[in-house]
Amino acid sequence: MAMRVSFDFLISGFTIGCSVTRENFSFAALDHLPEKSSLPSWQSIAAAVAAGILSYIFYKIWRAQKYTAVHYAVPVPEQCKKGWKGKVMDNPTIKSETDYRIQCYAPATGCFLGTVTPAYPEDIDAAIKSASAAQEKWATTSFDERRKVLRTLMRFILANQDTIAVVACLDSGKTKVDAALGEILVTVEKIKWTLKDGEKALTPEKRPESWPIQAYKNVEVRYEPLGVVAALVSWNYPCHNLMGPIISSIFAGNGIIVKGSEQTAWSSQYFIQVVKGALLACGHDPELVQSIMCWPEVAPHLTSHPSIAHITFIGSRPVAHHVARSASKTLTPLCIELGGKDASIILNDAKNLKTLASIMMRGTFQSCGQNCVGIERIIALPKVYSKLISLLEPRVKNLRLGSILDDEGVDSGACISDAGFSRLESLIEDAVKQGARLLAGGKRYNHPKHPKGHYFTPTLLVDVTPNMAIAQNEVFAPICLVMRADTTQHAVEIANSTMYSLGGSVFGSNQKDLEYVAKNMKCGMVSVNDFAVYYMNQSLPFGGCRGSGYGRFAGPEGLRSVCNLKAVAVDKFPRVINTSIPPTIDYPIKNGDRAWEFVKGLIMIGYGETLVRKAKGVLDLLMNL
């Protein structure tokens, strides 16, 4: 349809803004215009500007008050109160000998924390149904409303750091400092990034149209909620691993089911109440988020459930195979993070080895080595190898083991379980037989104050070579391995010699060498002259490749991964130009040869690499209309 504009239309439309019409308009009226224009005074202009500024200020104040954080409270668990002394179990284990329930206990002391009733298939169905009903309404909320929930959650976390740390420490065995860094800091950093940049990441993204064939179209990608998603998370960070997927999922408009590890079932109950409390305080349905605990034989009911739109899995490689197999039944997309054997390469020109040794200690022994991006291998070049070992040895030997309940200073906590201790001792013994030197630790530790706790002596094993089993397998324990490399290239070869490819780090001074390592390490993330700083910055995607999994969480990529990416194309000028089928190629086609030549011409117009070819395309098009 062609657009026609008439003088009559212009004149009649002009009356909208003034009293002059075609009937009363006279050119003679122009003779009586005032000699000078009557302009607003400076006082009028100042008043208008002031009114605009005040209106904007009042709007900002109103908006800030409407979407500010809300105070709420969650009962503090009895076990977290000062002076609590739990009963030490004779045989600390999560499996009860008398019933189906999960026995929860503190791995640092063996103290009984309570029991949790695991979910059955019907419980999973009910949780998904409740989350789905809540999600339908939640999907219609604005980003302002979602930010209010996250602000409320952040305010609670900051105001209750002590309780959160104690809950996490009791259930996982870590120290309060480790909890502050690994549970609280990274969680509020994730909330902070989502508050600031989450909406920008999910705003429809304009894409270039295909010119000239589709020059009349606007094309964009929209990021829409998936529905109800699931996260199966590990025990090593019971607070952060539970809250991280929730933060991303609900901000994207989803409901979520979080299955935590049976090892930390007790703390998961508290942390999910913290999240539900924030939703309820802001006037939303707390059923949007669900936490379930179940034994491994029931988990496939969740991972193969047709109402689950996406699964995030954080755990071990063997379990990931079961999850992927189960999810394949419904073709549910996965994001899988499987830990690693992260290497830290120390180049010959690395500066300030004393400071660097401190970083190696924190990177290796953070959370008792139970850290997916922890340093599992230190690969040092000849000029720094011996010096670094001399700095590490006394520090490893002087690490103090204990529980959060201890009054005296504690450097390292307990392992989540003693089930893998025999394997660790065997790996260390085998490495020593092949030439490695054991300078500290190497065996389980019987704590004099906590004999039922799960402690492994902080270990320093040097002269480790790539062919040793301990250099190839993830230990996830307080074990520091030091390996020698001849050159920068050799160090990278050693770093890439395992099946894992999660993260890595490199320390040195020469920018060319640093860039070489960063470029050639086969992994998903690299820190240069730092350790795991990529996870401290939640604007970056987190994840690995090869044996460390696939997919990403965190950053815009992670937020968008729990969305449906919808491509949308609309007409720029729908009343003027839109798609119509030319008669030459309209069904039924009357002349096949002409139709063929017409389409060839159309293709040449759009993709001909020279003006001559494009001109020929125009000619072919016109001749075969």
XYZ file of C-alpha atoms in Angstrom:
625
model
C 0.000 0.000 0.000
C 1.502 3.335 -1.093
C 1.515 6.261 1.281
C -0.232 9.454 0.010
C -0.062 12.774 1.816
C -2.435 15.590 0.709
C -2.503 19.309 1.459
C -5.970 18.846 2.932
C -4.534 16.317 5.412
C -1.733 18.651 6.454
C -4.049 21.623 6.990
C -6.702 19.648 8.870
C -4.052 18.028 11.054
C -2.549 21.426 11.846
C -5.694 22.336 13.791
C -4.731 19.892 16.522
C -2.109 22.317 17.771
C -3.814 25.712 17.240
C -7.144 27.399 16.615
C -6.433 28.317 12.997
C -8.523 26.408 10.461
C -8.853 26.536 6.714
C -12.150 28.428 7.130
C -10.857 31.249 9.349
C -7.272 31.469 8.050
C -6.388 34.768 6.334
C -3.030 35.909 4.997
C -4.017 39.429 6.041
C -3.617 38.335 9.629
C 0.124 38.180 9.015
C 0.178 41.993 8.645
C -0.751 42.371 12.332
C 1.995 40.200 13.875
C 3.856 41.906 16.776
C 7.182 43.468 15.850
C 8.997 41.503 18.620
C 8.454 37.907 19.675
C 7.219 37.415 23.206
C 9.837 35.045 24.742
C 9.655 33.474 28.214
C 11.484 35.374 30.918
C 14.566 33.959 32.579
C 12.514 33.533 35.750
C 10.045 31.316 33.864
C 12.851 29.217 32.414
C 14.512 28.815 35.830
C 11.209 27.814 37.413
C 10.573 25.216 34.697
C 14.081 23.749 35.097
C 13.727 23.671 38.890
C 10.335 21.953 38.588
C 11.845 19.342 36.276
C 14.764 18.662 38.619
C 12.481 18.402 41.658
C 10.135 16.081 39.779
C 13.063 13.845 38.877
C 14.361 13.843 42.477
C 10.924 12.998 43.883
C 10.543 10.229 41.304
C 13.915 8.731 42.268
C 13.035 8.909 45.972
C 9.648 7.289 45.350
C 11.197 4.554 43.218
C 13.965 3.888 45.733
C 11.446 3.565 48.556
C 9.141 1.323 46.551
C 11.890 -1.106 45.595
C 14.157 -0.864 48.619
C 15.168 -3.908 50.666
C 12.691 -5.198 53.242
C 13.661 -6.439 56.688
C 12.735 -9.997 57.636
C 13.974 -12.652 60.038
C 14.673 -16.373 59.926
C 14.960 -18.354 63.166
C 18.568 -19.119 64.115
C 19.152 -22.884 64.368
C 19.689 -24.079 67.914
C 23.002 -25.625 66.859
C 24.352 -22.171 65.969
C 23.755 -20.637 69.348
C 26.693 -20.021 71.657
C 27.423 -22.880 73.996
C 25.740 -25.585 71.920
C 27.374 -28.965 72.323
C 25.946 -31.714 70.197
C 26.075 -35.405 70.902
C 29.053 -37.081 69.233
C 27.969 -40.034 67.106
C 29.698 -43.357 67.632
C 29.902 -43.932 63.891
C 29.307 -40.660 62.001
C 27.519 -41.464 58.756
C 24.648 -39.968 56.794
C 22.893 -43.338 56.470
C 20.761 -44.431 59.367
C 20.717 -48.079 60.400
C 17.100 -47.851 61.557
C 15.202 -45.830 58.952
C 15.319 -44.142 55.544
C 16.101 -40.660 56.843
C 19.341 -38.730 56.277
C 21.501 -38.385 59.381
C 23.176 -34.986 59.489
C 26.355 -34.438 61.464
C 29.319 -32.070 61.690
C 32.286 -33.664 59.881
C 34.763 -31.726 62.044
C 33.471 -33.184 65.314
C 31.062 -35.998 64.541
C 28.321 -34.128 66.433
C 24.764 -35.038 65.460
C 22.908 -32.094 63.838
C 19.520 -33.635 63.080
C 17.676 -35.714 60.508
C 16.133 -34.843 57.159
C 13.399 -36.868 55.503
C 14.439 -37.533 51.895
C 12.047 -36.923 49.024
C 10.182 -39.630 47.178
C 9.086 -39.295 43.514
C 5.686 -37.944 44.566
C 7.393 -35.277 46.672
C 9.407 -34.174 43.636
C 6.208 -33.992 41.570
C 4.564 -31.835 44.233
C 7.570 -29.496 44.476
C 7.657 -28.987 40.698
C 3.908 -28.384 40.599
C 4.124 -25.745 43.356
C 7.078 -23.994 41.720
C 5.334 -24.055 38.347
C 2.178 -22.427 39.723
C 4.221 -19.692 41.414
C 6.365 -19.161 38.312
C 3.398 -18.270 36.097
C 2.797 -15.135 38.146
C 6.488 -14.488 38.827
C 7.215 -14.428 35.072
C 5.037 -11.309 34.791
C 7.021 -9.335 37.393
C 9.257 -6.447 36.413
C 13.011 -6.345 36.829
C 12.464 -3.746 39.552
C 10.394 -6.237 41.541
C 13.005 -8.956 41.081
C 15.772 -6.584 42.124
C 13.829 -5.773 45.280
C 13.867 -9.462 46.231
C 17.620 -9.696 45.614
C 18.276 -6.496 47.595
C 16.251 -7.939 50.439
C 18.211 -11.189 50.285
C 21.525 -9.321 50.185
C 20.563 -7.203 53.173
C 19.771 -10.339 55.167
C 23.043 -12.018 54.226
C 25.125 -8.997 55.197
C 23.287 -8.627 58.499
C 23.547 -12.321 59.381
C 27.042 -13.253 58.248
C 27.924 -14.925 61.555
C 24.945 -17.268 61.523
C 25.381 -18.102 57.833
C 29.055 -18.896 58.360
C 28.387 -21.101 61.397
C 25.659 -23.040 59.568
C 27.950 -23.647 56.586
C 30.911 -24.561 58.793
C 29.017 -26.993 61.007
C 27.647 -28.897 58.019
C 30.741 -28.881 55.761
C 33.652 -28.779 58.204
C 35.243 -25.588 56.875
C 36.586 -22.658 58.907
C 34.809 -19.304 59.310
C 37.382 -17.514 57.158
C 36.871 -20.073 54.391
C 33.110 -19.617 54.751
C 33.427 -15.830 54.535
C 35.407 -16.068 51.293
C 33.696 -19.012 49.621
C 30.129 -18.743 50.876
C 29.331 -15.109 51.653
C 31.653 -12.947 49.557
C 30.975 -14.692 46.233
C 27.225 -14.815 46.912
C 26.865 -11.079 47.551
C 29.160 -10.420 44.584
C 26.769 -12.419 42.403
C 23.800 -10.476 43.757
C 25.633 -7.177 43.247
C 26.410 -7.980 39.599
C 22.854 -9.182 38.932
C 21.383 -6.020 40.452
C 23.630 -3.806 38.350
C 23.903 -5.659 35.045
C 21.299 -8.418 35.045
C 18.585 -6.425 33.297
C 21.041 -5.251 30.652
C 22.011 -8.868 29.945
C 18.357 -9.852 29.471
C 17.201 -6.794 27.520
C 16.206 -7.721 23.947
C 19.300 -7.454 21.775
C 19.076 -5.778 18.390
C 20.741 -7.701 15.563
C 21.659 -6.438 12.073
C 19.129 -7.242 9.386
C 20.150 -8.860 6.107
C 20.523 -5.944 3.707
C 19.049 -5.299 1.181
C 16.670 -8.268 1.006
C 15.348 -7.762 4.520
C 16.155 -4.084 4.998
C 12.512 -3.488 5.928
C 12.766 -5.760 9.011
C 13.821 -5.156 12.615
C 15.393 -8.276 14.106
C 16.241 -8.993 17.734
C 16.885 -11.729 20.280
C 14.668 -11.868 23.345
C 15.537 -13.649 26.591
C 12.426 -15.173 28.104
C 11.867 -17.429 31.146
C 12.098 -21.168 30.599
C 9.632 -22.119 33.334
C 10.912 -24.337 36.128
C 14.594 -25.241 36.128
C 16.648 -27.495 38.406
C 20.073 -27.355 39.998
C 21.902 -30.348 41.468
C 24.705 -28.907 43.552
C 27.676 -30.220 45.524
C 28.353 -30.096 49.255
C 31.620 -28.128 49.328
C 29.891 -24.716 49.384
C 26.426 -25.437 50.818
C 25.330 -21.780 50.934
C 26.787 -20.393 47.716
C 26.139 -23.480 45.575
C 22.479 -23.375 46.598
C 21.948 -19.629 46.296
C 23.962 -19.077 43.099
C 21.568 -20.907 40.739
C 18.564 -19.449 42.575
C 19.775 -15.860 42.069
C 20.182 -16.309 38.303
C 17.060 -18.389 37.791
C 14.557 -16.194 39.600
C 16.009 -12.999 38.118
C 15.426 -14.515 34.676
C 11.797 -15.182 35.666
C 12.031 -18.893 36.414
C 11.018 -21.120 39.274
C 13.692 -23.498 40.535
C 14.132 -26.842 42.280
C 17.489 -27.196 44.043
C 18.692 -30.648 44.995
C 21.548 -30.292 47.433
C 23.901 -33.033 48.504
C 22.797 -35.426 51.226
C 26.102 -34.548 52.931
C 24.837 -31.014 53.669
C 21.083 -31.622 53.940
C 20.870 -29.887 57.330
C 22.261 -26.531 56.199
C 20.254 -26.583 52.963
C 17.063 -26.407 55.022
C 18.208 -23.162 56.617
C 19.523 -21.549 53.441
C 16.347 -22.256 51.470
C 14.326 -20.593 54.260
C 16.526 -17.516 53.872
C 15.607 -17.292 50.180
C 11.932 -18.046 50.755
C 11.880 -15.376 53.457
C 13.072 -12.734 50.988
C 10.335 -13.647 48.507
C 7.645 -13.627 51.175
C 8.818 -10.319 52.648
C 8.467 -8.725 49.194
C 4.946 -10.087 48.680
C 5.755 -12.989 46.360
C 4.996 -16.694 46.547
C 7.864 -18.481 48.366
C 6.922 -21.707 46.590
C 8.815 -20.312 43.596
C 11.972 -21.886 45.031
C 12.076 -25.448 46.298
C 14.788 -27.467 48.006
C 14.647 -31.231 47.983
C 16.912 -33.919 49.370
C 16.800 -37.445 48.069
C 18.912 -40.545 47.882
C 20.660 -41.292 44.554
C 18.108 -43.892 43.472
C 15.329 -41.247 43.472
C 17.285 -38.451 41.744
C 16.574 -39.712 38.165
C 12.918 -38.850 38.717
C 13.995 -35.205 38.909
C 16.617 -35.248 36.151
C 14.274 -36.907 33.653
C 11.139 -34.985 34.648
C 9.323 -33.539 31.608
C 8.448 -30.336 33.492
C 12.080 -29.396 34.131
C 13.332 -27.015 31.433
C 17.056 -26.874 32.286
C 19.481 -28.577 34.679
C 22.638 -27.193 36.263
C 24.828 -29.939 37.695
C 27.847 -29.375 39.957
C 29.573 -32.561 41.003
C 31.744 -35.465 39.942
C 32.358 -36.890 36.490
C 30.911 -40.386 37.230
C 27.649 -38.907 38.547
C 27.486 -36.510 35.574
C 27.220 -39.490 33.210
C 24.099 -40.660 35.080
C 22.598 -37.174 35.053
C 23.227 -36.710 31.320
C 21.803 -40.134 30.532
C 18.689 -39.411 32.565
C 18.213 -35.901 31.123
C 18.512 -37.273 27.590
C 15.137 -39.001 28.001
C 13.412 -35.615 27.884
C 16.186 -33.795 25.987
C 16.613 -31.419 28.928
C 19.562 -29.060 28.326
C 22.444 -29.257 30.789
C 25.146 -27.065 32.254
C 27.744 -29.359 33.831
C 30.644 -28.356 36.088
C 32.802 -31.285 37.152
C 35.760 -29.885 39.025
C 39.312 -30.039 37.805
C 42.995 -30.607 38.294
C 43.852 -26.929 38.049
C 47.490 -26.056 37.470
C 49.344 -22.966 38.644
C 52.411 -22.301 36.494
C 55.283 -20.387 38.140
C 57.652 -18.921 35.548
C 61.363 -18.281 36.103
C 60.868 -14.515 36.384
C 58.067 -14.635 38.950
C 58.550 -11.853 41.487
C 58.184 -11.835 45.278
C 58.058 -15.580 45.914
C 57.093 -15.048 49.534
C 53.858 -13.345 48.534
C 53.356 -15.911 45.795
C 53.756 -18.732 48.346
C 50.895 -17.207 50.352
C 48.709 -17.310 47.254
C 49.681 -20.952 46.647
C 48.758 -21.820 50.240
C 45.335 -20.166 49.998
C 44.714 -21.655 46.544
C 45.609 -25.161 47.686
C 44.221 -25.344 51.220
C 41.100 -23.138 50.918
C 38.203 -25.188 52.334
C 40.624 -28.005 53.118
C 41.392 -28.401 49.415
C 37.734 -29.152 48.645
C 37.468 -26.421 46.047
C 36.635 -27.076 42.402
C 38.985 -24.293 41.257
C 41.565 -25.017 43.925
C 45.217 -25.377 42.922
C 45.804 -29.115 42.517
C 49.211 -28.814 40.829
C 51.982 -26.239 41.174
C 54.231 -26.404 38.111
C 57.430 -24.443 38.700
C 60.364 -23.689 36.404
C 63.970 -24.434 37.526
C 64.979 -20.983 38.823
C 62.098 -20.814 41.318
C 61.450 -24.501 42.018
C 63.631 -25.095 45.095
C 63.032 -21.652 46.589
C 59.275 -22.062 46.375
C 59.408 -25.467 48.065
C 61.538 -24.046 50.910
C 58.865 -21.393 51.475
C 55.970 -23.831 51.366
C 57.343 -26.626 53.551
C 57.334 -24.924 56.980
C 53.980 -23.289 56.325
C 52.312 -26.580 55.376
C 53.771 -28.292 58.456
C 52.463 -25.538 60.737
C 48.849 -25.599 59.581
C 46.483 -26.154 62.527
C 43.481 -28.441 62.102
C 40.215 -28.088 63.961
C 36.546 -27.176 64.180
C 34.622 -23.908 64.221
C 33.637 -24.875 67.768
C 37.272 -24.666 68.917
C 38.337 -21.607 70.882
C 41.941 -21.650 69.683
C 43.049 -20.602 66.207
C 42.360 -22.998 63.341
C 43.808 -22.784 59.827
C 42.171 -25.741 58.138
C 38.958 -27.598 58.814
C 37.815 -31.133 58.190
C 37.052 -33.070 55.039
C 33.406 -33.826 54.375
C 33.985 -37.564 54.845
C 36.735 -40.080 55.510
C 35.493 -42.383 52.754
C 38.300 -41.330 50.384
C 41.184 -41.321 52.846
C 42.452 -44.796 51.931
C 42.531 -43.784 48.266
C 44.483 -40.612 49.076
C 47.038 -42.502 51.161
C 47.442 -45.034 48.367
C 47.990 -42.318 45.731
C 50.636 -40.640 47.893
C 52.377 -43.909 48.690
C 52.451 -44.861 45.008
C 53.938 -41.462 44.050
C 56.705 -41.827 46.660
C 57.566 -45.242 45.272
C 57.980 -43.630 41.839
C 60.360 -40.947 43.104
C 58.229 -38.184 44.627
C 59.339 -36.721 47.976
C 56.854 -36.446 50.819
C 57.836 -33.409 52.895
C 54.717 -33.099 55.061
C 51.569 -35.040 55.909
C 50.492 -37.854 53.660
C 47.992 -39.605 55.912
C 44.768 -39.207 57.861
C 44.899 -37.356 61.154
C 43.380 -38.477 64.422
C 42.447 -35.190 66.075
C 43.009 -35.404 69.854
C 40.013 -33.203 70.607
C 37.731 -34.497 67.847
C 38.511 -38.194 67.324
C 35.299 -38.690 65.321
C 36.137 -35.825 62.944
C 37.292 -36.385 59.348
C 40.793 -34.891 59.185
C 43.593 -35.424 56.683
C 47.049 -34.048 57.456
C 47.994 -31.082 55.229
C 50.355 -32.617 52.704
C 53.306 -31.379 50.641
C 54.422 -33.769 47.901
C 57.200 -32.578 45.546
C 59.060 -33.926 42.504
C 55.765 -35.216 41.192
C 55.758 -36.223 37.515
C 52.863 -36.323 35.032
C 52.892 -40.134 34.802
C 52.009 -40.515 38.500
C 48.348 -41.284 39.242
C 48.134 -38.483 41.792
C 49.075 -35.980 39.057
C 46.223 -37.158 36.845
C 43.354 -37.599 39.290
C 41.503 -34.943 41.242
C 42.292 -35.327 44.964
C 39.895 -32.687 46.374
C 41.838 -32.714 49.625
C 44.513 -30.697 51.511
C 47.329 -31.951 49.294
C 49.883 -29.628 47.673
C 51.634 -31.144 44.644
C 54.750 -29.476 43.200
C 55.997 -30.452 39.740
C 59.105 -29.348 37.848
C 59.028 -28.030 34.274
C 62.058 -27.279 32.077
C 60.563 -24.465 29.975
C 57.400 -22.419 29.642
C 56.242 -24.666 26.817
C 56.964 -27.755 28.918
C 54.941 -26.296 31.812
C 51.945 -25.804 29.534
C 52.282 -29.388 28.257
C 52.188 -30.673 31.841
C 49.214 -28.444 32.664
C 47.314 -29.861 29.679
C 48.249 -33.487 30.367
C 45.124 -34.400 32.365
C 41.549 -34.941 31.220
C 40.431 -31.947 33.291
C 40.153 -28.396 31.935
C 38.411 -26.141 34.410
C 40.698 -23.265 35.430
C 44.341 -22.351 35.789
C 46.783 -19.609 36.684
C 50.212 -18.325 35.710
C 52.732 -16.137 37.565
C 55.616 -14.248 35.978
C 56.848 -10.913 34.616
C 57.342 -11.297 30.875
C 54.090 -10.333 29.177
C 54.822 -12.456 26.122
C 55.296 -15.581 28.246
C 52.223 -14.815 30.350
C 50.111 -14.412 27.231
C 51.545 -17.631 25.772
C 50.456 -19.580 28.849
C 47.034 -17.911 29.043
C 46.417 -18.675 25.373
C 47.650 -22.263 25.361
C 46.274 -23.638 28.623
C 43.319 -25.842 27.701
C 40.724 -24.687 30.204
C 37.708 -22.444 30.623
C 39.320 -19.759 32.818
C 42.805 -18.367 33.506
C 44.061 -15.933 36.158
C 47.292 -14.058 35.390
C 49.403 -13.283 38.480
C 46.439 -14.155 40.672
C 44.355 -17.114 41.820
C 40.738 -17.810 40.748
C 40.032 -14.073 40.434
C 37.748 -14.885 37.492
C 35.166 -16.206 39.972
C 35.404 -13.146 42.162
C 34.191 -11.161 39.152
C 30.680 -12.385 38.431
C 30.596 -10.579 35.088
C 32.673 -13.480 33.729
C 31.233 -16.856 32.682
C 32.286 -19.784 34.871
C 32.923 -23.279 33.538
C 35.358 -25.570 31.805
C 35.771 -27.914 28.870
C 36.808 -31.495 28.170
C 36.604 -33.562 31.373
C 35.542 -30.565 33.448
C 32.143 -30.301 31.783
C 30.403 -27.847 29.479
C 28.134 -24.849 29.603
C 28.606 -21.738 31.724
C 27.041 -20.086 34.726
C 27.735 -16.541 35.981
C 28.026 -13.485 33.740
C 25.598 -12.617 30.936
C 26.231 -16.041 29.388
C 25.145 -17.845 32.548
C 22.073 -15.677 33.038
C 21.007 -16.180 29.438
C 21.585 -19.943 29.681
C 18.480 -20.246 31.876
C 16.389 -18.358 29.323
C 14.656 -19.249 26.111
C 16.512 -17.357 23.386
C 13.743 -16.259 21.058
C 14.561 -14.728 17.669
C 11.960 -12.152 16.586
C 11.637 -10.332 13.240
C 9.060 -7.554 12.707
C 8.340 -5.059 9.940
C 9.875 -1.614 10.362
C 7.016 0.095 8.522
C 4.087 -2.365 8.607
C 1.615 0.069 6.977
C 3.992 0.871 4.145
C 5.961 -2.213 3.287
C 5.686 -5.850 4.232
C 6.330 -9.272 2.785
C 4.249 -10.408 -0.193
C 4.821 -13.317 -2.564
C 5.599 -12.147 -6.127
C 3.260 -13.674 -8.747
C 6.187 -15.401 -10.488
C 6.838 -17.709 -7.528
C 3.318 -17.805 -6.074
C 1.734 -21.268 -5.851
C 0.803 -22.810 -8.157
C 3.872 -21.730 -10.138
C 2.907 -20.990 -13.718
C 6.347 -20.925 -15.356
C 9.178 -22.845 -13.675
C 11.941 -21.314 -15.782
C 10.888 -17.746 -15.053
C 10.501 -18.560 -11.347
C 14.036 -19.978 -11.304
C 15.516 -16.911 -13.005
C 13.593 -14.614 -10.679
C 14.988 -16.314 -7.531
C 18.508 -16.326 -9.021
C 18.230 -12.588 -9.544
C 16.987 -12.089 -5.986
C 19.949 -14.032 -4.591
C 22.384 -12.054 -6.754
C 20.964 -8.756 -5.447
C 21.514 -9.839 -1.875
C 24.847 -11.622 -2.180
C 26.577 -10.632 -5.398
C 30.133 -9.581 -4.507
C 30.355 -6.809 -7.135
C 28.072 -4.001 -8.296
C 27.957 -5.579 -11.746
C 26.600 -8.836 -10.331
C 24.067 -6.976 -8.197
C 22.951 -4.936 -11.224
C 22.515 -8.164 -13.208
C 20.428 -9.507 -10.368
C 18.143 -6.459 -10.535
C 17.765 -6.928 -14.288
C 16.936 -10.650 -13.938
C 14.405 -9.811 -11.252
C 12.633 -7.187 -13.314
C 12.596 -9.302 -16.471
C 10.936 -12.224 -14.686
C 8.369 -10.493 -12.474
